[in-house]
Tab-separated table of N, CA, C and O in Angstrom:
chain	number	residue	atom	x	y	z
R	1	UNK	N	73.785	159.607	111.965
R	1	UNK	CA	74.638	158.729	112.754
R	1	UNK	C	75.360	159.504	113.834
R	1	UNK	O	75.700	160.666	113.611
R	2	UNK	N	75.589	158.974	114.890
R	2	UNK	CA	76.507	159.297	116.191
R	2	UNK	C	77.455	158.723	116.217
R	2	UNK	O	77.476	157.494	116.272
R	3	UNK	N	79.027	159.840	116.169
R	3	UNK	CA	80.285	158.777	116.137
R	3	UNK	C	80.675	158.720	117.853
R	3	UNK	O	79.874	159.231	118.635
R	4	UNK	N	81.328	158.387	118.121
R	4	UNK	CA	81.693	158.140	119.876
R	4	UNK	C	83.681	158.172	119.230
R	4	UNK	O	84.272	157.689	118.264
R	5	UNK	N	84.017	158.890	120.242
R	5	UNK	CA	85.675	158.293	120.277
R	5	UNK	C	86.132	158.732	121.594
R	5	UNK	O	85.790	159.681	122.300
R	6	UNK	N	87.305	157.464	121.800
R	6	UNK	CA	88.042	157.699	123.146
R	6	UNK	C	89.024	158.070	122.763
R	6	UNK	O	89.192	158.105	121.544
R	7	UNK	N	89.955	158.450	123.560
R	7	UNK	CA	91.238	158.813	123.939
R	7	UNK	C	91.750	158.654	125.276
R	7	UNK	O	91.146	158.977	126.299
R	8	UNK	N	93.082	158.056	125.202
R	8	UNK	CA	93.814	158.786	126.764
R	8	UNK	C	93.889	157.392	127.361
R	8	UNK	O	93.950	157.278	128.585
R	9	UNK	N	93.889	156.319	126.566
R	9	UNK	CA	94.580	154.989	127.415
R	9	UNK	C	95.975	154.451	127.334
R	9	UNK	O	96.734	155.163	126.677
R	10	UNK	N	96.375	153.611	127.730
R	10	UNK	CA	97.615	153.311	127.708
R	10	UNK	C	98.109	152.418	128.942
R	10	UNK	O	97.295	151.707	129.531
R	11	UNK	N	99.576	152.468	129.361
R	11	UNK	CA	99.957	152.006	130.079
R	11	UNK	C	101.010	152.102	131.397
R	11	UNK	O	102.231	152.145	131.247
R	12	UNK	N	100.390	152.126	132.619
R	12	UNK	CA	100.841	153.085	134.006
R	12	UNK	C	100.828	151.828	134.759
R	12	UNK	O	100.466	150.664	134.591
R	13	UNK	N	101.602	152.853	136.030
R	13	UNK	CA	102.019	151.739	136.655
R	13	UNK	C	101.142	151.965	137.889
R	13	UNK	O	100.496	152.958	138.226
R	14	UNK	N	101.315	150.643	138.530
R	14	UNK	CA	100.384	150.998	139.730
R	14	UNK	C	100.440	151.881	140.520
R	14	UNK	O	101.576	152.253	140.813
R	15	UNK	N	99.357	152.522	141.133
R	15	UNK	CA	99.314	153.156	141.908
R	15	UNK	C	99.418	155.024	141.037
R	15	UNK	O	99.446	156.045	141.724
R	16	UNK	N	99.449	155.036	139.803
R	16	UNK	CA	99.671	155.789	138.763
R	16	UNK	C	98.269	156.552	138.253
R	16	UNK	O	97.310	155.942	138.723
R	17	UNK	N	97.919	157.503	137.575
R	17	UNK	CA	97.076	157.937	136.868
R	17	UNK	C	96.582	158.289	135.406
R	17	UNK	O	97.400	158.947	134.763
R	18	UNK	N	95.454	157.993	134.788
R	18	UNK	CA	95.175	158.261	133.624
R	18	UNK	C	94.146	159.375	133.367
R	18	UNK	O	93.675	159.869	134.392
R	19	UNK	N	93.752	159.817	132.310
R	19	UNK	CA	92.137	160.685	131.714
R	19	UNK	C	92.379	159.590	130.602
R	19	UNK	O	93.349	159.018	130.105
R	20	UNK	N	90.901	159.588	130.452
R	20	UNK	CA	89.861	159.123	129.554
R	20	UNK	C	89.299	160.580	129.147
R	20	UNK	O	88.794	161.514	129.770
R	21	UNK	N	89.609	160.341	127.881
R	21	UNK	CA	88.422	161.633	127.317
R	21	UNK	C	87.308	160.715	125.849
R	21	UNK	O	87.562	160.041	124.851
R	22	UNK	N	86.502	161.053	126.297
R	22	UNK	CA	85.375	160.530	124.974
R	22	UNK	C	84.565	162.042	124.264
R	22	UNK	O	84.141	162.945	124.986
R	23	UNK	N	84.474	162.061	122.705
R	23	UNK	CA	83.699	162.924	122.040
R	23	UNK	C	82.705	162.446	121.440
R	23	UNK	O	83.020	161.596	120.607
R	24	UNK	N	81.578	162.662	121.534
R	24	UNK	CA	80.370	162.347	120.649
R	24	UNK	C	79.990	163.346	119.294
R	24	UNK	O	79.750	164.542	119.460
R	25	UNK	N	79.976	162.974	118.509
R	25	UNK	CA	79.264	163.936	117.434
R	25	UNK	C	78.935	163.106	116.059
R	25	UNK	O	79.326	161.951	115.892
R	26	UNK	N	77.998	164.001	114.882
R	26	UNK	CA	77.233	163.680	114.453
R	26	UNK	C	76.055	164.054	114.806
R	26	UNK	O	76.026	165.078	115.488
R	27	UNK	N	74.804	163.427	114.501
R	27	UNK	CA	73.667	163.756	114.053
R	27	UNK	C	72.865	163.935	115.617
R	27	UNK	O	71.663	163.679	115.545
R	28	UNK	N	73.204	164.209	116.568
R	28	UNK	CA	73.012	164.435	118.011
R	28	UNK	C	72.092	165.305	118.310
R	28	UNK	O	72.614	166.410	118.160
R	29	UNK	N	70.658	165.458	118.760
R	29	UNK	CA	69.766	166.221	118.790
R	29	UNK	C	69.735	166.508	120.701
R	29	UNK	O	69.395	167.562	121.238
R	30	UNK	N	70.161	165.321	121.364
R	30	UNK	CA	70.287	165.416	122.695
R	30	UNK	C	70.805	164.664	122.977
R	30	UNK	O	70.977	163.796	122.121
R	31	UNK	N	71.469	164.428	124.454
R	31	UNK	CA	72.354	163.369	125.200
R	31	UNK	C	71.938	163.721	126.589
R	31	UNK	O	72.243	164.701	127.268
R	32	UNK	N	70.771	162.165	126.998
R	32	UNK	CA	70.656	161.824	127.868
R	32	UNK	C	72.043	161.626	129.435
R	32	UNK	O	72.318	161.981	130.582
R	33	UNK	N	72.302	161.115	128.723
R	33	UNK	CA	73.805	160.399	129.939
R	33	UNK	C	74.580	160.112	129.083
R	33	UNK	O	74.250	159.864	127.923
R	34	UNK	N	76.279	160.092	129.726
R	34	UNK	CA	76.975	159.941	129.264
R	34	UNK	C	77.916	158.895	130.650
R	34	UNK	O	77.728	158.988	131.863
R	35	UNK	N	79.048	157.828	129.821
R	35	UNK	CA	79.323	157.014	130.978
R	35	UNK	C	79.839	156.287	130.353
R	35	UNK	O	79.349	155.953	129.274
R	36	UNK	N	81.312	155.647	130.915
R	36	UNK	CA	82.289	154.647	130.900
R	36	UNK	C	82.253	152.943	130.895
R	36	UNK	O	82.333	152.953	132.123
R	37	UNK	N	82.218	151.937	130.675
R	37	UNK	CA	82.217	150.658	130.967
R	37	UNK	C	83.379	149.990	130.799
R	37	UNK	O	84.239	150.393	130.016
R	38	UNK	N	83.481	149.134	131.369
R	38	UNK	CA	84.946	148.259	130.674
R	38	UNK	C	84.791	146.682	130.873
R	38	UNK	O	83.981	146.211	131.671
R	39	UNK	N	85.564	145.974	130.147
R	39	UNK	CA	85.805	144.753	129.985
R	39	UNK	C	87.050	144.524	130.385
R	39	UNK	O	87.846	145.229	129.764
R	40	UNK	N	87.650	143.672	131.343
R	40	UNK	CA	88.354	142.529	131.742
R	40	UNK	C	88.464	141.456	131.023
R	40	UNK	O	87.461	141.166	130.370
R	41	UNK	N	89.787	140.459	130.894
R	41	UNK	CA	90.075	139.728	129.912
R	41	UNK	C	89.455	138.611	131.025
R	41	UNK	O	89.831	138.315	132.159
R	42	UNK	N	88.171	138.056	130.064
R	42	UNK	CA	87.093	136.914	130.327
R	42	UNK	C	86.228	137.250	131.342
R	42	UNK	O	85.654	136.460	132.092
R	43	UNK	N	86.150	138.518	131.339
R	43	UNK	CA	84.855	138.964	132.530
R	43	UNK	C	83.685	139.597	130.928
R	43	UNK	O	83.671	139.508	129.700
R	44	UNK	N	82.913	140.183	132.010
R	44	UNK	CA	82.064	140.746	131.186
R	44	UNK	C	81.878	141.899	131.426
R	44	UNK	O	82.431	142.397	132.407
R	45	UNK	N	81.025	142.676	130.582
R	45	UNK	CA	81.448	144.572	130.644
R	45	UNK	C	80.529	145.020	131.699
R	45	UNK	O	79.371	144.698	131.965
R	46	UNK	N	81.609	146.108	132.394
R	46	UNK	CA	80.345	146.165	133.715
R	46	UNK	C	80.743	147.849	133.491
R	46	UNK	O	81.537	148.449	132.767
R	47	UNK	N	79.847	148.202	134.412
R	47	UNK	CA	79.546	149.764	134.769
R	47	UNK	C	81.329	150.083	135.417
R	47	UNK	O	81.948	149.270	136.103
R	48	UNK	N	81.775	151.228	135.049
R	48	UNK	CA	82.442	152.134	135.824
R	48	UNK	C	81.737	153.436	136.196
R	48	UNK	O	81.817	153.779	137.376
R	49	UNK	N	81.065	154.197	135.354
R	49	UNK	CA	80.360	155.407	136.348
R	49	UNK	C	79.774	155.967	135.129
R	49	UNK	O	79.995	155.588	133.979
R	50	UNK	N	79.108	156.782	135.460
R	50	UNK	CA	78.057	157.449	134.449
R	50	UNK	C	77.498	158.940	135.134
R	50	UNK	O	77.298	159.170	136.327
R	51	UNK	N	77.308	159.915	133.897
R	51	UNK	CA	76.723	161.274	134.523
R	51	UNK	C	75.546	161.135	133.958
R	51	UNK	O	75.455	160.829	132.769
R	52	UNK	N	74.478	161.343	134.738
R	52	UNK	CA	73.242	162.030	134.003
R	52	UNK	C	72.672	162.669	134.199
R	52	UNK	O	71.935	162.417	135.152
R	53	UNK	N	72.491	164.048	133.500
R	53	UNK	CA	71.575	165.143	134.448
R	53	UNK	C	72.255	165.625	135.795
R	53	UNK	O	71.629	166.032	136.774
R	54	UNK	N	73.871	165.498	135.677
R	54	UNK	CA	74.619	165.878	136.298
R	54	UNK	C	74.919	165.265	137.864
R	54	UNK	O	75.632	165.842	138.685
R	55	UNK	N	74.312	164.142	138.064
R	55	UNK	CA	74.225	163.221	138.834
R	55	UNK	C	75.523	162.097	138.217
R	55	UNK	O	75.633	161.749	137.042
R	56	UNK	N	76.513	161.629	139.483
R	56	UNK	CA	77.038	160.726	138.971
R	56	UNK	C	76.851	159.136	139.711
R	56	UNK	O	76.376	159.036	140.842
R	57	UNK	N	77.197	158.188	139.081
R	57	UNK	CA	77.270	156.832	139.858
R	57	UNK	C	78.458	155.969	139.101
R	57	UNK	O	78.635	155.773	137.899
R	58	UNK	N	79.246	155.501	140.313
R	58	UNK	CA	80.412	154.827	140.039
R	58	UNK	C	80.084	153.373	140.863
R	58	UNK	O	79.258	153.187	141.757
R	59	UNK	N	80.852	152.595	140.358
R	59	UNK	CA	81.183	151.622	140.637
R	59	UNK	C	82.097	151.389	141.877
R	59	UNK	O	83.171	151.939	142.122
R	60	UNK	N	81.385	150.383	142.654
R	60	UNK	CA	82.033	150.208	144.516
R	60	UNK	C	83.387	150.768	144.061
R	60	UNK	O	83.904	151.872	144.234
R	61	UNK	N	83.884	149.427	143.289
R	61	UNK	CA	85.360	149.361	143.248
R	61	UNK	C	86.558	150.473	142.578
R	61	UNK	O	87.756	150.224	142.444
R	62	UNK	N	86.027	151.431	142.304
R	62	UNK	CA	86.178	153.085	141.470
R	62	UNK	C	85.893	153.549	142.519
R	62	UNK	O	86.749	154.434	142.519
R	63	UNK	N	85.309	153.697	143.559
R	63	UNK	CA	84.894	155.441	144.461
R	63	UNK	C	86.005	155.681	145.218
R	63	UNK	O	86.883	155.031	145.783
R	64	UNK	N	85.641	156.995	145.024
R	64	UNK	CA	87.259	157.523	145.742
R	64	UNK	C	88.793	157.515	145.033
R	64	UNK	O	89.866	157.965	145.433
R	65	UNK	N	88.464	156.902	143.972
R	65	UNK	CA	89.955	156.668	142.850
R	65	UNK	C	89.273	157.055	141.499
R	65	UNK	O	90.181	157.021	140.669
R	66	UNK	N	87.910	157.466	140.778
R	66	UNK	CA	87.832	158.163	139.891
R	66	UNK	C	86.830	159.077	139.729
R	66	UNK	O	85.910	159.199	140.537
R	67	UNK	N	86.961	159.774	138.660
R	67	UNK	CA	86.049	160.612	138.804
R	67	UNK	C	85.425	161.045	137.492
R	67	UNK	O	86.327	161.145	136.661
R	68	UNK	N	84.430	161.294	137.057
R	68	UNK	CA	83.901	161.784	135.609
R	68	UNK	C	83.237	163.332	135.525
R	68	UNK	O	82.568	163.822	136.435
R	69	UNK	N	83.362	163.597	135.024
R	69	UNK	CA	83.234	164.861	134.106
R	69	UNK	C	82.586	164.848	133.302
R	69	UNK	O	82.647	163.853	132.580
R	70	UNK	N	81.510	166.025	132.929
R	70	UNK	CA	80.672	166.483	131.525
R	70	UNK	C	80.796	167.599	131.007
R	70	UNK	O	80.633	168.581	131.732
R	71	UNK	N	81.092	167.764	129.726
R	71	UNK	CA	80.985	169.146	128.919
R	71	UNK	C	79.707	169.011	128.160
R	71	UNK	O	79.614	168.150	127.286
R	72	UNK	N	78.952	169.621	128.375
R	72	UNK	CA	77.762	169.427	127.637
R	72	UNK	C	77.439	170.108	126.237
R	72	UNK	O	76.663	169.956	125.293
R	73	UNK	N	78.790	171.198	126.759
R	73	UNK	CA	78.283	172.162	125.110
R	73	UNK	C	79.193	171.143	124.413
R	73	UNK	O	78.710	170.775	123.342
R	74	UNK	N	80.351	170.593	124.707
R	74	UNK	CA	81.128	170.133	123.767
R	74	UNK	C	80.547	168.850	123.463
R	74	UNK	O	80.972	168.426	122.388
R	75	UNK	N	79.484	167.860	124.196
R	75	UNK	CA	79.455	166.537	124.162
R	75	UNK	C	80.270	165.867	124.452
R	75	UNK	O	80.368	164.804	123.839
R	76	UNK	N	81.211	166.181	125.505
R	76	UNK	CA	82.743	165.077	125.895
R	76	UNK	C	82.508	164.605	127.357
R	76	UNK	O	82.531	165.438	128.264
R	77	UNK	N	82.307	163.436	127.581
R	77	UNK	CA	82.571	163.130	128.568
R	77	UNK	C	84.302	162.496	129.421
R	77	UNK	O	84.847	161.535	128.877
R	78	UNK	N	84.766	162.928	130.293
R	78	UNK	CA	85.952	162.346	131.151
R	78	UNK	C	86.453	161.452	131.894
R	78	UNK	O	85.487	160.870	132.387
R	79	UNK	N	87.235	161.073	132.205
R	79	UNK	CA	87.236	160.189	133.574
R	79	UNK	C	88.492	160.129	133.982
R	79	UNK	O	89.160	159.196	133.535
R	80	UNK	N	89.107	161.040	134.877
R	80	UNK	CA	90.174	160.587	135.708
R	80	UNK	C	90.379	159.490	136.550
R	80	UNK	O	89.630	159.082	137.438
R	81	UNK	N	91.694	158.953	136.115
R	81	UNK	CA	91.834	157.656	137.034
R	81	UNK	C	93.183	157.681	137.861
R	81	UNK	O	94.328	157.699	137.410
R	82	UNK	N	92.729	157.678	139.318
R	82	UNK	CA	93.696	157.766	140.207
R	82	UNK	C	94.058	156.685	140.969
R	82	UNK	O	93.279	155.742	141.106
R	83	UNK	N	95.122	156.701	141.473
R	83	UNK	CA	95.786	155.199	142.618
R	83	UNK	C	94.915	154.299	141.731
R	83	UNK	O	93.760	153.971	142.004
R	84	UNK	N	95.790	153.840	140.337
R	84	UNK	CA	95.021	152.732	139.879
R	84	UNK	C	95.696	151.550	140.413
R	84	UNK	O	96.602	151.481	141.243
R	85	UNK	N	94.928	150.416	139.621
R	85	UNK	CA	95.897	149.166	140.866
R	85	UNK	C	95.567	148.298	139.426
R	85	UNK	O	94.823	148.739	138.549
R	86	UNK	N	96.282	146.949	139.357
R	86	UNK	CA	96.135	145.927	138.067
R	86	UNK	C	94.870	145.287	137.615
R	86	UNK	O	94.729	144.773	136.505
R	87	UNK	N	93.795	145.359	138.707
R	87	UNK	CA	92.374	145.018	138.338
R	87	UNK	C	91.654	145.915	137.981
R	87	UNK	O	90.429	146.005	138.059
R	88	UNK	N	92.565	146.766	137.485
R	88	UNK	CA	91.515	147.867	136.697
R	88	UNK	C	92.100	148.220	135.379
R	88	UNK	O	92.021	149.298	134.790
R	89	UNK	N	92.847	146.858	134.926
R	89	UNK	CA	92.963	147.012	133.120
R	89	UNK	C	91.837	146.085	132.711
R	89	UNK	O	91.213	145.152	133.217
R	90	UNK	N	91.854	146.781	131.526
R	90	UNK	CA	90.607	146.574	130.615
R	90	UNK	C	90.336	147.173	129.698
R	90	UNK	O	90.833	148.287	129.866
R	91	UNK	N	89.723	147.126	128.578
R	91	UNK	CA	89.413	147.819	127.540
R	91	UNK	C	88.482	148.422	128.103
R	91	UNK	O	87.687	147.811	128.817
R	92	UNK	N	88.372	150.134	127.830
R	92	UNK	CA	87.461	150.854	128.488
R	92	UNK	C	86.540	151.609	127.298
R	92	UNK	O	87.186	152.225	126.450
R	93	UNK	N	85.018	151.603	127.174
R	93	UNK	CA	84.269	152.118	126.418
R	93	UNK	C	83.573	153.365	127.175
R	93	UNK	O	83.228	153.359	128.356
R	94	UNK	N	83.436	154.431	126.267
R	94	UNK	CA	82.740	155.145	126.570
R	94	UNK	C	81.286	155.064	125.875
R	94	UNK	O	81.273	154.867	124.660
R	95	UNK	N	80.242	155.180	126.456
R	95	UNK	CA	79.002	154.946	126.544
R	95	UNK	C	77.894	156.588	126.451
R	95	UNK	O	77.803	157.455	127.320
R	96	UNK	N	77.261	156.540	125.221
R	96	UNK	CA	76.409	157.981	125.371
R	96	UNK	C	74.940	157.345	124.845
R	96	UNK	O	74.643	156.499	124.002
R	97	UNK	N	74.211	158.147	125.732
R	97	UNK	CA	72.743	157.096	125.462
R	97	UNK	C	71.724	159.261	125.022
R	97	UNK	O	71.403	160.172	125.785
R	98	UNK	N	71.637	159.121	123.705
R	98	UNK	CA	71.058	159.998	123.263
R	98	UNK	C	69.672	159.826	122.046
R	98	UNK	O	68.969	158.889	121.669
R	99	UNK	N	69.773	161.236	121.740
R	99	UNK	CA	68.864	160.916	120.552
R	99	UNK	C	69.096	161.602	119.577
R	99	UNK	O	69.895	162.505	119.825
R	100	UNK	N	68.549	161.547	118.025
R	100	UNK	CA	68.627	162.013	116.874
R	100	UNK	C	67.919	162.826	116.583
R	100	UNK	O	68.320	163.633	115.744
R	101	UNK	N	66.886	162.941	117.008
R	101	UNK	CA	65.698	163.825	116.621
R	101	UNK	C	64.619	163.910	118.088
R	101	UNK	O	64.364	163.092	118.971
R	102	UNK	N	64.157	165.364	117.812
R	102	UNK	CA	63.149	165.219	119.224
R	102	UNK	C	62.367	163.892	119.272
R	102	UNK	O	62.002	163.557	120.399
R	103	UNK	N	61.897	162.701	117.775
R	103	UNK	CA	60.457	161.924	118.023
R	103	UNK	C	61.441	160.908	118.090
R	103	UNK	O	60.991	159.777	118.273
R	104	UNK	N	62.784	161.034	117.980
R	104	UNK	CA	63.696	159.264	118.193
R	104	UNK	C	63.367	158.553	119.349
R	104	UNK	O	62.670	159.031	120.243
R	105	UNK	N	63.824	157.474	119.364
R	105	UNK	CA	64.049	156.768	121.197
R	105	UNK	C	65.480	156.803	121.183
R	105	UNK	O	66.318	156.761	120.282
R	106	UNK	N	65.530	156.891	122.435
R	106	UNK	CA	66.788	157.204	123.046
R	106	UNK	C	67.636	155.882	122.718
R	106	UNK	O	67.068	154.797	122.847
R	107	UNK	N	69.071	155.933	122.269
R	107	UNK	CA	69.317	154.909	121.858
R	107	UNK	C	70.927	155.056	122.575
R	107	UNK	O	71.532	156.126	122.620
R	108	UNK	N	71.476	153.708	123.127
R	108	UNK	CA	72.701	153.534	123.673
R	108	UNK	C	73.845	153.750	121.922
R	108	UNK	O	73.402	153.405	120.826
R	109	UNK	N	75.109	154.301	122.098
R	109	UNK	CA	76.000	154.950	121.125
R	109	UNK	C	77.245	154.238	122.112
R	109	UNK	O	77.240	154.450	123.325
R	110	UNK	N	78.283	153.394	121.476
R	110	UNK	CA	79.596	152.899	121.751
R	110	UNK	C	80.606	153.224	121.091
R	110	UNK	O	80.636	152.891	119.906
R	111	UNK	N	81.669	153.934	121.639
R	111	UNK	CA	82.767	154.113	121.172
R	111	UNK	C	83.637	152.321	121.036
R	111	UNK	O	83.238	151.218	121.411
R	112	UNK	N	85.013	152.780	120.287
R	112	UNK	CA	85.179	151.183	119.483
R	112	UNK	C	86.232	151.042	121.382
R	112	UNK	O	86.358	149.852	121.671
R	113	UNK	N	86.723	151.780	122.225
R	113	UNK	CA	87.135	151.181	123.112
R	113	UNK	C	88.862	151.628	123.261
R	113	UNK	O	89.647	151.586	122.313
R	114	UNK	N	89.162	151.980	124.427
R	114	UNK	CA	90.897	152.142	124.466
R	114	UNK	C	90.944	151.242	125.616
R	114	UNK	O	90.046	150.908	126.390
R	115	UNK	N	92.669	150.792	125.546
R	115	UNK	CA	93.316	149.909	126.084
R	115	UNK	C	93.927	150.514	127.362
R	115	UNK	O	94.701	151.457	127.193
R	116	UNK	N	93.627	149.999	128.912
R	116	UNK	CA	94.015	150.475	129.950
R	116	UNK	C	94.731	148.929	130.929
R	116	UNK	O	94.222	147.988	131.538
R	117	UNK	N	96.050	149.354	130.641
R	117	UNK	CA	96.824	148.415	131.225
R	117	UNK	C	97.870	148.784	132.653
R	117	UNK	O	98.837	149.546	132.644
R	118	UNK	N	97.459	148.174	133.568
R	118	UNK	CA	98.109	149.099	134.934
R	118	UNK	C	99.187	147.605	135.297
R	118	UNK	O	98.864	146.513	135.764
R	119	UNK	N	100.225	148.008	134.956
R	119	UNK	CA	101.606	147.157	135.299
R	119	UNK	C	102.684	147.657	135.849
R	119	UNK	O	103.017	148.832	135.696
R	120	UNK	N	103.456	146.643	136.678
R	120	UNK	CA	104.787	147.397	136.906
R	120	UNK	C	105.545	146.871	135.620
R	120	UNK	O	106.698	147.236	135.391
């Protein structure tokens, strides 16, 4: 099994900053990509950014206000969040799409999710 955990949410005020830190471990033979998503209250979960192979891609509404990070020996992926603004609370998941064994398929791994609330 692959556990996923976040850290580092909470609650800032606009225009304020956070880190996201996520750890993967367990039974981890490799990690394809690693990468953020979040949910909005009655939206649906969309991309915030993702590394893979050291390549990143963010989301329109993220560029220029965050940024992600990979430790590869550690399995942790990051995400600084800068000049946040109120449409960017949401429960935020970190996302690792790896494998168990060299003959596995690559399989998407979800952390349970932290709470990112940007208020005055």
């Amino acid at each position: 099994q692959v556990q996923v955990v976040e850290s580092g949410g909470g609650l800032v005020q606009p225009g304020g900053s956070l880190r996201l830190s996520c750890a993967a471990s367990g039974n981890i033979f490799s990690i394809n990509g690693m990468g953020w998503y979040r949910r909005a209250p009655g939206k649906q979960r969309e991309l915030v950014a993702t590394i893979i192979s050291g390549r990143t891609n963010y989301a329109d509404s993220v560029k220029g206000r965050f940024t992600i990070s990979r430790d590869n020996a550690k399995n942790t992926v990051n995400l600084q969040m800068n000049s946040l603004k109120p449409e960017d609370t949401a429960v935020y998941y970190c996302n690792v799409n790896g494998r168990t064994s060299w003959a596995a398929k690559l399989t998407d791994y979800w952390g349970q999710g932290t709470q990112v609330t940007v208020s005055s």
